Amino acid sequence: MKHVSLASIEKAIDIVDNLDDDQLESTFEKYALTQQILLEYVMSAPVEYENEELEGLLIYYFCLINECFTQEGIKLREVTEDDIDEMEEPFADMLDQYFDDEDEEILESFCDQPELAQFMAMEVSTDDEDGSTMSDETASQLFTVTIAMISLMNRAIMA
């Protein structure tokens, strides 16, 4: 299985963070068209969690994580409803174990993208460069949803 490297993550951050609003919208549309079901799944979280702050964060990380796979040269098939259904129960079990034991290896082995998992753990636990911080609740929700997204994308890697 091919892994996203730290270099690809850094390159994706550089690209996405330097897009103007029109370019960001275009990038979002490009990934939204190729991963419609995944996007619907991810964007159901702000409603489910009743957290509007999560919406903008998820749009940003949807673009960024897709860009990470693109920068690594990893081709993905479209994530399906079946992929989501197959992952939900094992994912919930893994999260319970992870939050009980706080063992990063459980998480990294489940999503099988250790650099991306570590990156997201850092993203939700540190302040932004501008000093802004998100609530613990939003950070936990963002982390959970992005790890699910990474896990689904990893399972959609084309050989």
XYZ file of N, CA, C and O in Angstrom:
636
model
N 0.848 -1.177 0.000
C 0.000 0.000 0.000
C 0.896 1.242 0.000
O 1.864 1.311 0.735
N 0.555 2.183 -0.820
C 1.342 3.409 -0.939
C 0.928 4.400 0.151
O -0.253 4.568 0.434
N 1.922 5.033 0.759
C 1.672 6.000 1.827
C 1.975 7.420 1.369
O 2.896 7.643 0.591
N 1.186 8.344 1.887
C 1.439 9.765 1.666
C 2.624 10.157 2.549
O 2.618 9.889 3.748
N 3.618 10.773 1.949
C 4.821 11.162 2.682
C 4.673 12.555 3.289
O 3.802 13.343 2.881
N 5.540 12.850 4.231
C 5.563 14.177 4.845
C 5.848 15.241 3.784
O 5.252 16.321 3.799
N 6.709 14.928 2.829
C 7.016 15.881 1.750
C 5.764 16.222 0.938
O 5.547 17.389 0.585
N 4.929 15.213 0.654
C 3.690 15.464 -0.093
C 2.697 16.272 0.736
O 1.979 17.117 0.198
N 2.661 16.015 2.034
C 1.791 16.801 2.921
C 2.233 18.262 2.915
O 1.405 19.172 2.751
N 3.532 18.489 3.049
C 4.056 19.862 3.062
C 3.793 20.563 1.733
O 3.428 21.742 1.704
N 3.957 19.850 0.626
C 3.699 20.438 -0.695
C 2.216 20.780 -0.848
O 1.862 21.844 -1.362
N 1.343 19.874 -0.392
C -0.106 20.112 -0.466
C -0.498 21.328 0.371
O -1.312 22.153 -0.069
N 0.076 21.460 1.550
C -0.203 22.619 2.411
C 0.215 23.897 1.696
O -0.539 24.878 1.659
N 1.403 23.876 1.109
C 1.905 25.053 0.400
C 0.969 25.436 -0.744
O 0.691 26.611 -0.967
N 0.469 24.451 -1.449
C -0.437 24.719 -2.575
C -1.772 25.260 -2.079
O -2.215 26.332 -2.486
N -2.425 24.531 -1.186
C -3.773 24.892 -0.744
C -3.781 26.209 0.027
O -4.676 27.038 -0.160
N -2.775 26.411 0.854
C -2.732 27.643 1.657
C -2.449 28.895 0.829
O -2.680 30.004 1.303
N -1.974 28.715 -0.382
C -1.663 29.866 -1.226
C -2.668 30.086 -2.357
O -2.424 30.888 -3.258
N -3.791 29.400 -2.283
C -4.840 29.595 -3.279
C -5.686 30.803 -2.899
O -5.981 31.015 -1.723
N -6.088 31.579 -3.916
C -7.059 32.645 -3.623
C -8.443 31.989 -3.567
O -8.585 30.785 -3.800
N -9.462 32.764 -3.249
C -10.799 32.199 -3.071
C -11.301 31.473 -4.313
O -11.886 30.387 -4.211
N -11.075 32.048 -5.501
C -11.526 31.411 -6.744
C -10.787 30.099 -6.987
O -11.389 29.100 -7.402
N -9.477 30.099 -6.751
C -8.686 28.884 -6.945
C -9.091 27.802 -5.941
O -9.155 26.626 -6.285
N -9.368 28.215 -4.696
C -9.792 27.263 -3.685
C -11.143 26.651 -4.069
O -11.341 25.445 -3.957
N -12.037 27.471 -4.570
C -13.344 26.980 -5.005
C -13.183 25.996 -6.159
O -13.827 24.950 -6.195
N -12.295 26.302 -7.090
C -12.041 25.429 -8.229
C -11.439 24.097 -7.764
O -11.831 23.026 -8.254
N -10.504 24.164 -6.837
C -9.887 22.950 -6.285
C -10.934 22.100 -5.571
O -10.999 20.888 -5.754
N -11.770 22.771 -4.767
C -12.835 22.067 -4.056
C -13.769 21.373 -5.045
O -14.109 20.197 -4.872
N -14.168 22.082 -6.096
C -15.075 21.501 -7.097
C -14.444 20.296 -7.790
O -15.121 19.295 -8.035
N -13.150 20.391 -8.090
C -12.445 19.280 -8.738
C -12.515 18.021 -7.867
O -12.874 16.941 -8.352
N -12.201 18.167 -6.590
C -12.222 17.003 -5.703
C -13.644 16.577 -5.366
O -13.910 15.386 -5.190
N -14.565 17.529 -5.293
C -15.968 17.206 -5.013
C -16.551 16.347 -6.132
O -17.320 15.416 -5.877
N -16.172 16.631 -7.372
C -16.676 15.858 -8.512
C -16.125 14.434 -8.528
O -16.822 13.507 -8.948
N -14.897 14.262 -8.082
C -14.288 12.929 -8.118
C -14.621 12.101 -6.878
O -14.464 10.883 -6.911
N -15.035 12.762 -5.812
C -15.341 12.053 -4.564
C -16.665 12.549 -3.965
O -16.729 12.976 -2.809
N -17.734 12.486 -4.746
C -19.024 13.022 -4.321
C -19.579 12.341 -3.071
O -20.058 13.004 -2.147
N -19.531 11.033 -3.028
C -20.091 10.295 -1.893
C -19.262 10.561 -0.636
O -19.814 10.766 0.449
N -17.940 10.579 -0.788
C -17.069 10.888 0.343
C -17.360 12.296 0.870
O -17.457 12.499 2.080
N -17.521 13.238 -0.030
C -17.812 14.612 0.383
C -19.146 14.681 1.135
O -19.234 15.335 2.183
N -20.169 14.006 0.621
C -21.465 13.992 1.309
C -21.318 13.408 2.713
O -21.896 13.923 3.674
N -20.560 12.334 2.827
C -20.318 11.692 4.125
C -19.622 12.663 5.077
O -20.052 12.864 6.215
N -18.554 13.282 4.598
C -17.781 14.220 5.425
C -18.640 15.414 5.832
O -18.642 15.832 6.994
N -19.387 15.965 4.889
C -20.159 17.183 5.162
C -21.446 16.917 5.943
O -22.124 17.868 6.338
N -21.760 15.656 6.203
C -22.901 15.365 7.078
C -22.522 15.588 8.545
O -23.392 15.767 9.397
N -21.233 15.635 8.830
C -20.757 15.775 10.214
C -21.183 17.083 10.890
O -21.629 17.050 12.037
N -21.064 18.245 10.224
C -21.479 19.477 10.910
C -22.947 19.444 11.340
O -23.288 19.952 12.418
N -23.801 18.819 10.538
C -25.219 18.700 10.887
C -25.379 17.704 12.028
O -26.057 17.965 13.022
N -24.727 16.555 11.873
C -24.816 15.500 12.880
C -24.308 15.978 14.248
O -24.917 15.710 15.278
N -23.196 16.682 14.244
C -22.608 17.188 15.488
C -23.214 18.521 15.934
O -22.883 19.014 17.004
N -24.056 19.102 15.075
C -24.635 20.430 15.334
C -23.522 21.440 15.625
O -23.523 22.151 16.627
N -22.546 21.490 14.696
C -21.377 22.342 14.864
C -21.071 23.040 13.537
O -20.428 22.465 12.661
N -21.520 24.286 13.397
C -21.302 25.044 12.163
C -19.826 25.327 11.910
O -19.395 25.410 10.760
N -19.037 25.495 12.975
C -17.606 25.778 12.834
C -16.894 24.663 12.062
O -15.929 24.900 11.345
N -17.400 23.466 12.192
C -16.796 22.298 11.557
C -16.869 22.352 10.031
O -15.980 21.849 9.341
N -17.898 22.997 9.500
C -18.124 23.006 8.048
C -16.935 23.586 7.277
O -16.406 22.957 6.362
N -16.508 24.787 7.619
C -15.383 25.408 6.914
C -14.098 24.624 7.084
O -13.311 24.489 6.137
N -13.882 24.096 8.281
C -12.684 23.288 8.532
C -12.681 22.034 7.664
O -11.653 21.666 7.085
N -13.827 21.392 7.550
C -13.907 20.164 6.754
C -13.716 20.429 5.266
O -13.100 19.617 4.571
N -14.217 21.555 4.791
C -13.988 21.909 3.380
C -12.487 22.078 3.133
O -11.941 21.554 2.162
N -11.821 22.794 4.037
C -10.373 23.001 3.907
C -9.634 21.654 3.924
O -8.815 21.375 3.048
N -9.914 20.810 4.929
C -9.188 19.545 5.047
C -9.578 18.543 3.971
O -8.765 17.706 3.594
N -10.793 18.621 3.446
C -11.181 17.783 2.307
C -10.267 18.106 1.124
O -9.716 17.205 0.484
N -10.088 19.395 0.854
C -9.200 19.815 -0.241
C -7.757 19.416 0.053
O -7.064 18.863 -0.808
N -7.303 19.700 1.270
C -5.908 19.451 1.623
C -5.562 17.962 1.558
O -4.543 17.587 0.964
N -6.396 17.123 2.127
C -6.087 15.687 2.156
C -6.153 15.094 0.746
O -5.303 14.285 0.366
N -7.119 15.523 -0.043
C -7.146 15.085 -1.444
C -5.879 15.524 -2.160
O -5.293 14.759 -2.939
N -5.450 16.759 -1.909
C -4.226 17.279 -2.536
C -3.003 16.482 -2.087
O -2.076 16.272 -2.877
N -2.986 16.021 -0.844
C -1.873 15.194 -0.352
C -1.751 13.921 -1.189
O -0.647 13.554 -1.610
N -2.878 13.254 -1.428
C -2.851 12.041 -2.253
C -2.410 12.374 -3.681
O -1.630 11.642 -4.277
N -2.892 13.504 -4.215
C -2.502 13.925 -5.557
C -1.002 14.181 -5.629
O -0.330 13.726 -6.567
N -0.456 14.900 -4.655
C 0.970 15.210 -4.659
C 1.827 13.952 -4.561
O 2.923 13.907 -5.088
N 1.308 12.941 -3.874
C 2.048 11.677 -3.749
C 1.918 10.840 -5.015
O 2.627 9.845 -5.183
N 1.009 11.239 -5.925
C 0.809 10.485 -7.162
C -0.056 9.251 -6.957
O -0.002 8.308 -7.749
N -0.862 9.254 -5.902
C -1.722 8.118 -5.599
C -3.076 8.327 -6.279
O -3.732 9.336 -6.064
N -3.453 7.369 -7.082
C -4.749 7.411 -7.773
C -5.793 6.711 -6.909
O -5.542 5.632 -6.357
N -6.966 7.334 -6.834
C -8.058 6.785 -6.037
C -9.274 6.509 -6.918
O -9.567 7.287 -7.818
N -9.961 5.419 -6.621
C -11.275 5.226 -7.214
C -12.247 6.010 -6.342
O -11.901 6.440 -5.239
N -13.470 6.198 -6.819
C -14.442 6.928 -6.015
C -14.864 6.079 -4.813
O -15.129 4.888 -4.944
N -14.883 6.701 -3.634
C -15.380 6.047 -2.428
C -16.882 5.816 -2.617
O -17.598 6.698 -3.105
N -17.365 4.623 -2.235
C -18.766 4.265 -2.417
C -19.499 4.194 -1.071
O -18.865 4.157 -0.014
N -20.825 4.128 -1.151
C -21.645 3.929 0.056
C -21.258 2.616 0.735
O -21.218 2.538 1.968
N -20.983 1.587 -0.056
C -20.574 0.296 0.511
C -19.271 0.430 1.300
O -19.127 -0.180 2.362
N -18.323 1.211 0.775
C -17.062 1.441 1.493
C -17.345 2.047 2.866
O -16.758 1.639 3.874
N -18.231 3.020 2.884
C -18.568 3.707 4.134
C -19.252 2.734 5.090
O -18.880 2.651 6.274
N -20.232 1.973 4.583
C -20.947 1.010 5.423
C -20.002 -0.036 6.011
O -20.116 -0.386 7.192
N -19.076 -0.519 5.194
C -18.121 -1.546 5.643
C -17.167 -1.014 6.706
O -16.710 -1.764 7.559
N -16.872 0.271 6.655
C -15.893 0.828 7.570
C -16.489 1.308 8.888
O -15.798 1.361 9.895
N -17.776 1.640 8.915
C -18.341 2.327 10.072
C -18.177 1.580 11.392
O -17.704 2.159 12.370
N -18.553 0.316 11.455
C -18.465 -0.413 12.725
C -17.014 -0.631 13.169
O -16.672 -0.338 14.321
N -16.128 -1.130 12.288
C -14.726 -1.271 12.712
C -14.105 0.078 13.106
O -13.283 0.144 14.026
N -14.510 1.151 12.427
C -13.993 2.480 12.739
C -14.434 2.911 14.141
O -13.630 3.409 14.929
N -15.707 2.702 14.459
C -16.216 3.061 15.788
C -15.491 2.255 16.866
O -15.121 2.808 17.913
N -15.279 0.969 16.618
C -14.556 0.124 17.578
C -13.122 0.624 17.771
O -12.617 0.691 18.899
N -12.462 0.959 16.654
C -11.093 1.458 16.724
C -11.033 2.772 17.511
O -10.147 2.969 18.336
N -11.992 3.683 17.260
C -12.006 4.957 17.984
C -12.173 4.748 19.481
O -11.493 5.406 20.275
N -13.070 3.843 19.864
C -13.251 3.542 21.293
C -11.937 3.087 21.906
O -11.537 3.562 22.972
N -11.269 2.184 21.224
C -9.993 1.666 21.724
C -8.934 2.764 21.757
O -8.184 2.896 22.712
N -8.897 3.590 20.711
C -7.919 4.675 20.638
C -8.118 5.673 21.781
O -7.168 6.062 22.455
N -9.363 6.106 21.996
C -9.617 7.097 23.038
C -9.449 6.506 24.432
O -9.113 7.216 25.373
N -9.639 5.178 24.584
C -9.394 4.526 25.872
C -7.899 4.423 26.164
O -7.449 4.723 27.270
N -7.130 3.992 25.165
C -5.704 3.712 25.355
C -4.784 4.859 24.945
O -3.614 4.865 25.327
N -5.310 5.785 24.137
C -4.513 6.878 23.565
C -3.235 6.358 22.902
O -2.159 6.923 23.029
N -3.396 5.262 22.168
C -2.282 4.621 21.469
C -2.345 4.997 19.991
O -3.215 4.530 19.257
N -1.388 5.830 19.573
C -1.343 6.306 18.190
C -1.249 5.161 17.177
O -1.749 5.276 16.064
N -0.593 4.072 17.558
C -0.402 2.961 16.628
C -1.732 2.325 16.207
O -1.872 1.860 15.082
N -2.707 2.309 17.115
C -4.027 1.763 16.795
C -4.621 2.556 15.634
O -5.110 1.999 14.659
N -4.543 3.873 15.768
C -5.082 4.781 14.766
C -4.330 4.666 13.448
O -4.928 4.534 12.382
N -3.006 4.723 13.524
C -2.173 4.685 12.327
C -2.328 3.369 11.569
O -2.350 3.366 10.341
N -2.464 2.263 12.291
C -2.608 0.983 11.596
C -3.994 0.860 10.972
O -4.139 0.263 9.918
N -5.012 1.452 11.598
C -6.355 1.377 11.036
C -6.439 2.163 9.729
O -6.940 1.662 8.729
N -5.968 3.400 9.727
C -6.102 4.203 8.510
C -4.962 3.927 7.531
O -5.065 4.262 6.365
N -3.886 3.293 8.014
C -2.734 2.894 7.198
C -2.133 4.068 6.419
O -1.644 3.903 5.310
N -2.214 5.241 7.024
C -1.553 6.431 6.484
C -0.933 7.162 7.681
O -1.446 8.188 8.147
N 0.179 6.621 8.199
C 0.735 7.153 9.450
C 1.102 8.632 9.401
O 0.848 9.357 10.371
N 1.662 9.099 8.309
C 2.047 10.523 8.234
C 0.823 11.427 8.270
O 0.814 12.458 8.944
N -0.233 11.044 7.548
C -1.462 11.843 7.551
C -2.134 11.801 8.925
O -2.646 12.823 9.395
N -2.144 10.638 9.577
C -2.740 10.526 10.912
C -1.981 11.405 11.908
O -2.587 12.137 12.705
N -0.656 11.360 11.859
C 0.159 12.203 12.747
C -0.051 13.679 12.440
O -0.139 14.508 13.352
N -0.139 14.008 11.171
C -0.376 15.396 10.768
C -1.696 15.900 11.353
O -1.762 16.987 11.923
N -2.759 15.105 11.222
C -4.061 15.538 11.740
C -4.046 15.635 13.257
O -4.664 16.537 13.830
N -3.346 14.739 13.923
C -3.234 14.818 15.385
C -2.565 16.133 15.791
O -3.012 16.795 16.748
N -1.547 16.528 15.050
C -0.870 17.805 15.337
C -1.771 18.989 15.013
O -1.817 19.977 15.750
N -2.489 18.905 13.906
C -3.367 20.000 13.483
C -4.424 20.329 14.529
O -4.721 21.493 14.758
N -5.004 19.311 15.119
C -6.096 19.552 16.069
C -5.600 19.843 17.481
O -6.376 20.285 18.322
N -4.311 19.628 17.728
C -3.810 19.829 19.092
C -2.937 21.071 19.244
O -2.500 21.372 20.350
N -2.672 21.784 18.162
C -1.839 22.983 18.251
C -2.583 24.192 17.702
O -3.455 24.062 16.846
N -2.220 25.373 18.198
C -2.817 26.618 17.716
C -2.355 26.903 16.296
O -1.270 26.495 15.887
N -3.176 27.629 15.555
C -2.790 28.087 14.227
C -1.669 29.109 14.346
O -1.424 29.662 15.407
N -1.024 29.386 13.207
C 0.048 30.381 13.189
C -0.435 31.750 13.655
O 0.332 32.526 14.211
N -1.716 32.038 13.417
C -2.256 33.335 13.836
C -2.693 33.325 15.307
O -3.238 34.298 15.809
N -2.454 32.215 15.986
C -2.772 32.126 17.407
C -4.176 31.644 17.703
O -4.543 31.460 18.856
N -4.984 31.429 16.647
C -6.353 30.971 16.887
C -6.355 29.488 17.250
O -5.486 28.722 16.834
N -7.321 29.141 18.041
C -7.450 27.756 18.488
C -8.907 27.329 18.370
O -9.796 28.176 18.381
N -9.142 26.043 18.236
C -10.522 25.563 18.164
C -10.869 24.901 19.492
O -9.982 24.484 20.236
N -12.146 24.815 19.758
C -12.594 24.178 21.001
C -12.186 22.701 20.991
O -11.976 22.105 19.925
N -12.094 22.126 22.184
C -11.761 20.702 22.281
C -12.795 19.852 21.549
O -12.447 18.864 20.903
N -14.056 20.255 21.656
C -15.128 19.520 21.005
C -14.957 19.553 19.479
O -15.020 18.518 18.814
N -14.706 20.743 18.925
C -14.506 20.864 17.476
C -13.254 20.106 17.046
O -13.267 19.415 16.024
N -12.181 20.208 17.818
C -10.937 19.498 17.488
C -11.173 17.994 17.450
O -10.727 17.310 16.518
N -11.894 17.475 18.419
C -12.177 16.041 18.473
C -13.041 15.610 17.284
O -12.784 14.579 16.657
N -14.047 16.415 16.963
C -14.929 16.104 15.834
C -14.157 16.160 14.515
O -14.300 15.271 13.659
N -13.345 17.194 14.338
C -12.545 17.333 13.121
C -11.599 16.147 12.968
O -11.477 15.568 11.888
N -10.958 15.765 14.049
C -10.021 14.650 14.027
C -10.741 13.357 13.627
O -10.289 12.635 12.742
N -11.872 13.094 14.249
C -12.633 11.877 13.968
C -13.047 11.816 12.493
O -12.855 10.793 11.829
N -13.584 12.905 11.986
C -14.071 12.919 10.598
C -12.913 12.806 9.607
O -13.005 12.068 8.622
N -11.813 13.516 9.857
C -10.700 13.456 8.901
C -10.011 12.089 8.922
O -9.581 11.612 7.873
N -9.942 11.453 10.084
C -9.358 10.103 10.134
C -10.262 9.127 9.374
O -9.773 8.257 8.655
N -11.571 9.286 9.494
C -12.489 8.444 8.710
C -12.268 8.684 7.220
O -12.211 7.732 6.431
N -12.140 9.950 6.840
C -11.930 10.290 5.437
C -10.624 9.685 4.926
O -10.591 9.077 3.845
N -9.558 9.829 5.680
C -8.254 9.269 5.282
C -8.361 7.749 5.152
O -7.847 7.164 4.194
N -9.035 7.113 6.099
C -9.202 5.649 6.062
C -9.966 5.213 4.820
O -9.579 4.243 4.161
N -11.035 5.927 4.503
C -11.819 5.599 3.309
C -11.000 5.822 2.034
O -11.049 4.991 1.105
N -10.273 6.911 1.988
C -9.452 7.187 0.805
C -8.358 6.139 0.658
O -8.058 5.684 -0.457
N -7.769 5.729 1.761
C -6.724 4.712 1.712
C -7.269 3.403 1.149
O -6.595 2.721 0.373
N -8.502 3.070 1.502
C -9.125 1.836 1.013
C -9.508 1.959 -0.473
O -9.807 0.962 -1.122
N -9.512 3.194 -0.988
C -9.891 3.422 -2.386
C -8.684 3.578 -3.308
O -8.840 3.907 -4.492
N -7.479 3.324 -2.777
C -6.278 3.417 -3.613
C -6.339 2.354 -4.712
O -6.613 1.188 -4.445
N -6.078 2.817 -5.921
C -6.067 1.904 -7.072
C -4.677 1.324 -7.217
O -3.690 2.043 -7.136
N -4.616 0.025 -7.438
C -3.319 -0.669 -7.552
C -2.563 -0.250 -8.781
O -3.089 0.163 -9.754
